[in-house]
Amino acid sequence: MKKISLCVFIVSLCVILHVNEAGFLKKISKPFERIGKEIRREVKDVGKAIEHVGKAVGKVGEKVLKPVLKPIGRVVSRSLKVVVRPVVKLIQKRRKEEVIEVVETVDDTTGIQATTETFEVGMIRLHNELRSIEGVTGTVAWDARLAQMSAEWITQCSLKYPVYGDSRDSYGQNAFMTTSATAEPIDAINTWYSYKSNFNPATGDCLDGQVCDPYLQAVMPESQYVGCATGTCPSFSGGPGGSTIFCMYAPL
């Protein structure tokens, strides 16, 4: 009997302790629950504050940087070096099949003034003035070897660009031919510049079916040296004759 009473007492005590434990835990859990809600609310408020700060900084940055970046963007978009570079490898291939045009009259397309000067000085000045007009950085200097190679080609009186089959094909070439008795440097530059209308800045290449290589070659940013020659021909490739100016550029 005593053993049964003891067991009943122990069971009753466990039940009381369990009930008290549940009530105790429930009581102490409520404050922690409130603290958790407050922390989540504070974190949410901080997140919103950070978002507002980020938007404000973005607006300030846009106002500060936009005036600075606009001019830079214009400079980059106007940089001839960017748009010309894809064409560099094509010029040599195309000119092998291109027939040089013989002109009778030349329009003033550049606005550059002609002056009384030696042929060498005039060709260098006109090239560099044209490059300056087109926003190309760097100038070209005279190269006697390129000038000699140009003079040798003129003696052939050919309407096609020379193809040597050796390292000389790595040089740039430009030709101007006219039925006039004398080929003037200013006329050559104006003619080469006139091909700009056939150039598509969006693609960095000539318009479909059009020739723009003379313009590209004259303002090629990679070119550092040029050598030119002038002469007369009684006949160009069996046709009417006239005078010519031929230039070679390095590097291509």
PDB file of C-alpha atoms in Angstrom, residues 17-241:
ATOM      1  CA  LEU A  17       6.294  19.926 -12.784  1.00  0.00           C
ATOM      2  CA  HIS A  18       5.394  19.442 -16.453  1.00  0.00           C
ATOM      3  CA  VAL A  19       2.509  21.873 -16.219  1.00  0.00           C
ATOM      4  CA  ASN A  20       4.629  24.428 -14.394  1.00  0.00           C
ATOM      5  CA  GLU A  21       7.449  23.974 -16.905  1.00  0.00           C
ATOM      6  CA  ALA A  22       5.106  24.633 -19.829  1.00  0.00           C
ATOM      7  CA  GLY A  23       3.704  27.694 -18.121  1.00  0.00           C
ATOM      8  CA  PHE A  24       7.177  28.949 -17.264  1.00  0.00           C
ATOM      9  CA  LEU A  25       8.470  28.510 -20.799  1.00  0.00           C
ATOM     10  CA  LYS A  26       5.418  30.210 -22.195  1.00  0.00           C
ATOM     11  CA  LYS A  27       5.971  33.171 -19.890  1.00  0.00           C
ATOM     12  CA  ILE A  28       9.647  33.637 -20.720  1.00  0.00           C
ATOM     13  CA  SER A  29       9.098  33.085 -24.471  1.00  0.00           C
ATOM     14  CA  LYS A  30       6.825  36.102 -24.839  1.00  0.00           C
ATOM     15  CA  PRO A  31       9.509  38.740 -24.048  1.00  0.00           C
ATOM     16  CA  PHE A  32      11.905  37.066 -26.486  1.00  0.00           C
ATOM     17  CA  GLU A  33       9.206  36.998 -29.127  1.00  0.00           C
ATOM     18  CA  ARG A  34       8.626  40.740 -28.686  1.00  0.00           C
ATOM     19  CA  ILE A  35      12.393  41.384 -28.884  1.00  0.00           C
ATOM     20  CA  GLY A  36      12.576  39.359 -32.113  1.00  0.00           C
ATOM     21  CA  LYS A  37       9.761  41.356 -33.685  1.00  0.00           C
ATOM     22  CA  GLU A  38      11.444  44.637 -32.708  1.00  0.00           C
ATOM     23  CA  ILE A  39      14.769  43.490 -34.170  1.00  0.00           C
ATOM     24  CA  ARG A  40      13.112  42.486 -37.453  1.00  0.00           C
ATOM     25  CA  ARG A  41      11.321  45.832 -37.608  1.00  0.00           C
ATOM     26  CA  GLU A  42      14.576  47.725 -36.948  1.00  0.00           C
ATOM     27  CA  VAL A  43      16.424  45.731 -39.607  1.00  0.00           C
ATOM     28  CA  LYS A  44      13.661  46.442 -42.100  1.00  0.00           C
ATOM     29  CA  ASP A  45      13.833  50.171 -41.314  1.00  0.00           C
ATOM     30  CA  VAL A  46      17.630  50.140 -41.693  1.00  0.00           C
ATOM     31  CA  GLY A  47      17.282  48.361 -45.051  1.00  0.00           C
ATOM     32  CA  LYS A  48      14.892  51.019 -46.293  1.00  0.00           C
ATOM     33  CA  ALA A  49      17.256  53.746 -45.106  1.00  0.00           C
ATOM     34  CA  ILE A  50      20.181  52.143 -46.960  1.00  0.00           C
ATOM     35  CA  GLU A  51      18.053  51.857 -50.103  1.00  0.00           C
ATOM     36  CA  HIS A  52      17.144  55.568 -49.911  1.00  0.00           C
ATOM     37  CA  VAL A  53      20.810  56.495 -49.399  1.00  0.00           C
ATOM     38  CA  GLY A  54      21.810  54.373 -52.410  1.00  0.00           C
ATOM     39  CA  LYS A  55      19.256  56.071 -54.643  1.00  0.00           C
ATOM     40  CA  ALA A  56      20.355  59.503 -53.441  1.00  0.00           C
ATOM     41  CA  VAL A  57      24.029  58.702 -54.090  1.00  0.00           C
ATOM     42  CA  GLY A  58      23.136  57.387 -57.553  1.00  0.00           C
ATOM     43  CA  LYS A  59      21.320  60.598 -58.450  1.00  0.00           C
ATOM     44  CA  VAL A  60      24.214  62.738 -57.200  1.00  0.00           C
ATOM     45  CA  GLY A  61      26.717  60.578 -59.094  1.00  0.00           C
ATOM     46  CA  GLU A  62      24.710  60.883 -62.296  1.00  0.00           C
ATOM     47  CA  LYS A  63      24.538  64.663 -61.983  1.00  0.00           C
ATOM     48  CA  VAL A  64      28.275  64.914 -61.298  1.00  0.00           C
ATOM     49  CA  LEU A  65      29.533  62.376 -63.856  1.00  0.00           C
ATOM     50  CA  LYS A  66      27.109  62.934 -66.734  1.00  0.00           C
ATOM     51  CA  PRO A  67      28.638  66.292 -67.831  1.00  0.00           C
ATOM     52  CA  VAL A  68      32.095  64.709 -67.615  1.00  0.00           C
ATOM     53  CA  LEU A  69      31.269  61.502 -69.448  1.00  0.00           C
ATOM     54  CA  LYS A  70      29.377  63.129 -72.315  1.00  0.00           C
ATOM     55  CA  PRO A  71      32.444  64.905 -73.785  1.00  0.00           C
ATOM     56  CA  ILE A  72      34.507  61.746 -73.305  1.00  0.00           C
ATOM     57  CA  GLY A  73      31.896  59.747 -75.175  1.00  0.00           C
ATOM     58  CA  ARG A  74      31.968  62.225 -78.034  1.00  0.00           C
ATOM     59  CA  VAL A  75      35.747  62.032 -78.240  1.00  0.00           C
ATOM     60  CA  VAL A  76      35.709  58.240 -78.287  1.00  0.00           C
ATOM     61  CA  SER A  77      32.990  58.101 -80.931  1.00  0.00           C
ATOM     62  CA  ARG A  78      34.927  60.553 -83.102  1.00  0.00           C
ATOM     63  CA  SER A  79      38.226  58.755 -82.716  1.00  0.00           C
ATOM     64  CA  LEU A  80      39.131  57.680 -86.226  1.00  0.00           C
ATOM     65  CA  LYS A  81      41.464  55.063 -84.819  1.00  0.00           C
ATOM     66  CA  VAL A  82      38.517  53.164 -83.430  1.00  0.00           C
ATOM     67  CA  VAL A  83      36.527  53.033 -86.644  1.00  0.00           C
ATOM     68  CA  VAL A  84      39.457  52.639 -89.022  1.00  0.00           C
ATOM     69  CA  ARG A  85      41.169  49.717 -87.330  1.00  0.00           C
ATOM     70  CA  PRO A  86      38.783  47.015 -88.688  1.00  0.00           C
ATOM     71  CA  VAL A  87      39.495  48.227 -92.238  1.00  0.00           C
ATOM     72  CA  VAL A  88      43.295  48.143 -92.035  1.00  0.00           C
ATOM     73  CA  LYS A  89      43.567  44.499 -93.046  1.00  0.00           C
ATOM     74  CA  LEU A  90      41.108  44.965 -95.918  1.00  0.00           C
ATOM     75  CA  ILE A  91      42.822  47.851 -97.703  1.00  0.00           C
ATOM     76  CA  GLN A  92      45.728  45.817 -99.033  1.00  0.00           C
ATOM     77  CA  LYS A  93      43.410  43.076-100.335  1.00  0.00           C
ATOM     78  CA  ARG A  94      40.950  45.440-102.014  1.00  0.00           C
ATOM     79  CA  ARG A  95      43.466  47.671-103.724  1.00  0.00           C
ATOM     80  CA  LYS A  96      44.869  44.719-105.685  1.00  0.00           C
ATOM     81  CA  GLU A  97      41.642  44.674-107.684  1.00  0.00           C
ATOM     82  CA  GLU A  98      40.903  48.384-107.578  1.00  0.00           C
ATOM     83  CA  VAL A  99      41.433  50.503-110.678  1.00  0.00           C
ATOM     84  CA  ILE A 100      42.723  54.005-109.991  1.00  0.00           C
ATOM     85  CA  GLU A 101      40.383  56.742-111.175  1.00  0.00           C
ATOM     86  CA  VAL A 102      41.795  59.399-113.500  1.00  0.00           C
ATOM     87  CA  VAL A 103      40.179  62.768-112.757  1.00  0.00           C
ATOM     88  CA  GLU A 104      39.902  65.834-114.962  1.00  0.00           C
ATOM     89  CA  THR A 105      38.830  68.392-112.368  1.00  0.00           C
ATOM     90  CA  VAL A 106      39.205  68.438-108.603  1.00  0.00           C
ATOM     91  CA  ASP A 107      36.852  70.064-106.099  1.00  0.00           C
ATOM     92  CA  ASP A 108      38.123  71.721-102.924  1.00  0.00           C
ATOM     93  CA  THR A 109      36.716  69.311-100.344  1.00  0.00           C
ATOM     94  CA  THR A 110      39.063  69.928 -97.408  1.00  0.00           C
ATOM     95  CA  GLY A 111      39.226  73.712 -97.300  1.00  0.00           C
ATOM     96  CA  ILE A 112      43.015  73.447 -96.908  1.00  0.00           C
ATOM     97  CA  GLN A 113      44.878  76.264 -98.632  1.00  0.00           C
ATOM     98  CA  ALA A 114      47.526  75.609-101.254  1.00  0.00           C
ATOM     99  CA  THR A 115      50.829  77.441-100.792  1.00  0.00           C
ATOM    100  CA  THR A 116      54.083  77.830-102.685  1.00  0.00           C
ATOM    101  CA  GLU A 117      56.426  75.196-101.283  1.00  0.00           C
ATOM    102  CA  THR A 118      58.458  72.205-102.335  1.00  0.00           C
ATOM    103  CA  PHE A 119      56.652  68.990-103.246  1.00  0.00           C
ATOM    104  CA  GLU A 120      57.972  67.172-100.176  1.00  0.00           C
ATOM    105  CA  VAL A 121      57.030  69.935 -97.732  1.00  0.00           C
ATOM    106  CA  GLY A 122      53.617  70.347 -99.341  1.00  0.00           C
ATOM    107  CA  MET A 123      52.702  66.657 -99.146  1.00  0.00           C
ATOM    108  CA  ILE A 124      53.702  66.420 -95.486  1.00  0.00           C
ATOM    109  CA  ARG A 125      51.865  69.616 -94.543  1.00  0.00           C
ATOM    110  CA  LEU A 126      48.690  68.632 -96.381  1.00  0.00           C
ATOM    111  CA  HIS A 127      48.631  65.134 -94.913  1.00  0.00           C
ATOM    112  CA  ASN A 128      49.068  66.442 -91.379  1.00  0.00           C
ATOM    113  CA  GLU A 129      46.496  69.202 -91.823  1.00  0.00           C
ATOM    114  CA  LEU A 130      43.973  66.655 -93.092  1.00  0.00           C
ATOM    115  CA  ARG A 131      44.722  64.349 -90.161  1.00  0.00           C
ATOM    116  CA  SER A 132      44.212  67.273 -87.799  1.00  0.00           C
ATOM    117  CA  ILE A 133      40.853  68.108 -89.404  1.00  0.00           C
ATOM    118  CA  GLU A 134      39.751  64.492 -88.941  1.00  0.00           C
ATOM    119  CA  GLY A 135      40.878  64.399 -85.307  1.00  0.00           C
ATOM    120  CA  VAL A 136      43.654  61.860 -85.857  1.00  0.00           C
ATOM    121  CA  THR A 137      46.393  62.034 -83.244  1.00  0.00           C
ATOM    122  CA  GLY A 138      49.981  61.954 -84.433  1.00  0.00           C
ATOM    123  CA  THR A 139      51.621  63.301 -87.569  1.00  0.00           C
ATOM    124  CA  VAL A 140      53.494  61.724 -90.455  1.00  0.00           C
ATOM    125  CA  ALA A 141      57.096  62.452 -91.406  1.00  0.00           C
ATOM    126  CA  TRP A 142      58.851  62.170 -94.760  1.00  0.00           C
ATOM    127  CA  ASP A 143      60.631  58.936 -95.636  1.00  0.00           C
ATOM    128  CA  ALA A 144      63.103  59.022 -98.532  1.00  0.00           C
ATOM    129  CA  ARG A 145      62.966  55.266 -99.154  1.00  0.00           C
ATOM    130  CA  LEU A 146      59.184  55.319 -99.509  1.00  0.00           C
ATOM    131  CA  ALA A 147      59.509  58.295-101.858  1.00  0.00           C
ATOM    132  CA  GLN A 148      61.988  56.364-104.012  1.00  0.00           C
ATOM    133  CA  MET A 149      59.672  53.350-104.186  1.00  0.00           C
ATOM    134  CA  SER A 150      56.818  55.662-105.199  1.00  0.00           C
ATOM    135  CA  ALA A 151      58.925  57.167-107.986  1.00  0.00           C
ATOM    136  CA  GLU A 152      59.769  53.703-109.294  1.00  0.00           C
ATOM    137  CA  TRP A 153      56.094  52.781-109.488  1.00  0.00           C
ATOM    138  CA  ILE A 154      55.161  55.966-111.373  1.00  0.00           C
ATOM    139  CA  THR A 155      57.416  54.958-114.267  1.00  0.00           C
ATOM    140  CA  GLN A 156      55.048  52.046-114.963  1.00  0.00           C
ATOM    141  CA  CYS A 157      52.150  54.452-115.736  1.00  0.00           C
ATOM    142  CA  SER A 158      49.710  51.802-114.524  1.00  0.00           C
ATOM    143  CA  LEU A 159      46.112  52.283-113.428  1.00  0.00           C
ATOM    144  CA  LYS A 160      46.439  49.474-110.898  1.00  0.00           C
ATOM    145  CA  TYR A 161      48.139  49.555-107.538  1.00  0.00           C
ATOM    146  CA  PRO A 162      51.468  47.728-107.504  1.00  0.00           C
ATOM    147  CA  VAL A 163      51.637  44.216-106.078  1.00  0.00           C
ATOM    148  CA  TYR A 164      55.231  43.232-105.341  1.00  0.00           C
ATOM    149  CA  GLY A 165      54.810  39.828-103.775  1.00  0.00           C
ATOM    150  CA  ASP A 166      57.283  40.690-101.034  1.00  0.00           C
ATOM    151  CA  SER A 167      57.621  42.859 -97.914  1.00  0.00           C
ATOM    152  CA  ARG A 168      56.838  45.998 -99.940  1.00  0.00           C
ATOM    153  CA  ASP A 169      53.197  44.929-100.009  1.00  0.00           C
ATOM    154  CA  SER A 170      53.073  45.701 -96.282  1.00  0.00           C
ATOM    155  CA  TYR A 171      53.207  49.444 -97.044  1.00  0.00           C
ATOM    156  CA  GLY A 172      50.106  51.567 -97.543  1.00  0.00           C
ATOM    157  CA  GLN A 173      49.527  53.086-100.996  1.00  0.00           C
ATOM    158  CA  ASN A 174      47.602  56.009-102.424  1.00  0.00           C
ATOM    159  CA  ALA A 175      47.456  57.192-106.023  1.00  0.00           C
ATOM    160  CA  PHE A 176      46.137  60.340-107.682  1.00  0.00           C
ATOM    161  CA  MET A 177      45.949  60.613-111.464  1.00  0.00           C
ATOM    162  CA  THR A 178      44.723  63.501-113.549  1.00  0.00           C
ATOM    163  CA  THR A 179      44.562  64.383-117.220  1.00  0.00           C
ATOM    164  CA  SER A 180      46.107  67.755-116.340  1.00  0.00           C
ATOM    165  CA  ALA A 181      49.705  68.422-117.282  1.00  0.00           C
ATOM    166  CA  THR A 182      50.693  68.779-113.616  1.00  0.00           C
ATOM    167  CA  ALA A 183      49.441  66.922-110.556  1.00  0.00           C
ATOM    168  CA  GLU A 184      49.225  69.292-107.589  1.00  0.00           C
ATOM    169  CA  PRO A 185      49.523  68.018-103.994  1.00  0.00           C
ATOM    170  CA  ILE A 186      46.408  69.950-102.912  1.00  0.00           C
ATOM    171  CA  ASP A 187      44.403  68.240-105.677  1.00  0.00           C
ATOM    172  CA  ALA A 188      45.608  64.819-104.532  1.00  0.00           C
ATOM    173  CA  ILE A 189      44.618  65.480-100.914  1.00  0.00           C
ATOM    174  CA  ASN A 190      41.207  66.866-101.910  1.00  0.00           C
ATOM    175  CA  THR A 191      40.535  63.843-104.112  1.00  0.00           C
ATOM    176  CA  TRP A 192      41.479  61.339-101.415  1.00  0.00           C
ATOM    177  CA  TYR A 193      39.395  63.207 -98.859  1.00  0.00           C
ATOM    178  CA  SER A 194      36.369  63.166-101.187  1.00  0.00           C
ATOM    179  CA  TYR A 195      36.141  59.386-100.691  1.00  0.00           C
ATOM    180  CA  LYS A 196      35.055  60.014 -97.100  1.00  0.00           C
ATOM    181  CA  SER A 197      31.454  60.172 -98.339  1.00  0.00           C
ATOM    182  CA  ASN A 198      31.743  56.447 -99.120  1.00  0.00           C
ATOM    183  CA  PHE A 199      32.811  55.599 -95.563  1.00  0.00           C
ATOM    184  CA  ASN A 200      30.362  54.217 -93.012  1.00  0.00           C
ATOM    185  CA  PRO A 201      31.458  55.103 -89.445  1.00  0.00           C
ATOM    186  CA  ALA A 202      28.889  52.694 -88.014  1.00  0.00           C
ATOM    187  CA  THR A 203      30.623  49.661 -89.540  1.00  0.00           C
ATOM    188  CA  GLY A 204      34.148  51.057 -89.820  1.00  0.00           C
ATOM    189  CA  ASP A 205      34.180  50.078 -93.492  1.00  0.00           C
ATOM    190  CA  CYS A 206      33.203  51.409 -96.901  1.00  0.00           C
ATOM    191  CA  LEU A 207      29.569  51.541 -97.918  1.00  0.00           C
ATOM    192  CA  ASP A 208      28.457  48.493 -99.874  1.00  0.00           C
ATOM    193  CA  GLY A 209      29.860  48.587-103.386  1.00  0.00           C
ATOM    194  CA  GLN A 210      31.729  51.856-102.749  1.00  0.00           C
ATOM    195  CA  VAL A 211      35.420  52.761-102.524  1.00  0.00           C
ATOM    196  CA  CYS A 212      36.708  54.692 -99.505  1.00  0.00           C
ATOM    197  CA  ASP A 213      40.249  53.338 -99.177  1.00  0.00           C
ATOM    198  CA  PRO A 214      42.034  56.498-100.458  1.00  0.00           C
ATOM    199  CA  TYR A 215      40.458  58.474 -97.602  1.00  0.00           C
ATOM    200  CA  LEU A 216      41.209  55.808 -95.004  1.00  0.00           C
ATOM    201  CA  GLN A 217      44.809  55.519 -96.132  1.00  0.00           C
ATOM    202  CA  ALA A 218      45.437  59.267 -95.988  1.00  0.00           C
ATOM    203  CA  VAL A 219      44.234  59.499 -92.379  1.00  0.00           C
ATOM    204  CA  MET A 220      45.370  56.087 -91.132  1.00  0.00           C
ATOM    205  CA  PRO A 221      46.291  56.565 -87.440  1.00  0.00           C
ATOM    206  CA  GLU A 222      48.915  53.802 -87.591  1.00  0.00           C
ATOM    207  CA  SER A 223      50.910  55.565 -90.339  1.00  0.00           C
ATOM    208  CA  GLN A 224      53.990  57.434 -89.125  1.00  0.00           C
ATOM    209  CA  TYR A 225      55.927  57.916 -92.359  1.00  0.00           C
ATOM    210  CA  VAL A 226      55.025  58.809 -95.915  1.00  0.00           C
ATOM    211  CA  GLY A 227      57.008  59.151 -99.103  1.00  0.00           C
ATOM    212  CA  CYS A 228      55.522  60.464-102.354  1.00  0.00           C
ATOM    213  CA  ALA A 229      56.562  61.106-105.923  1.00  0.00           C
ATOM    214  CA  THR A 230      55.039  62.881-108.894  1.00  0.00           C
ATOM    215  CA  GLY A 231      55.471  62.474-112.610  1.00  0.00           C
ATOM    216  CA  THR A 232      53.812  62.454-116.033  1.00  0.00           C
ATOM    217  CA  CYS A 233      52.713  59.586-118.225  1.00  0.00           C
ATOM    218  CA  PRO A 234      51.979  59.726-121.965  1.00  0.00           C
ATOM    219  CA  SER A 235      49.429  56.973-121.360  1.00  0.00           C
ATOM    220  CA  PHE A 236      47.860  55.298-118.322  1.00  0.00           C
ATOM    221  CA  SER A 237      47.611  51.562-119.042  1.00  0.00           C
ATOM    222  CA  GLY A 238      47.157  52.209-122.768  1.00  0.00           C
ATOM    223  CA  GLY A 239      44.584  54.975-122.300  1.00  0.00           C
ATOM    224  CA  PRO A 240      44.886  58.776-122.178  1.00  0.00           C
ATOM    225  CA  GLY A 241      47.885  60.117-120.319  1.00  0.00           C
TER     226      GLY A 241
END
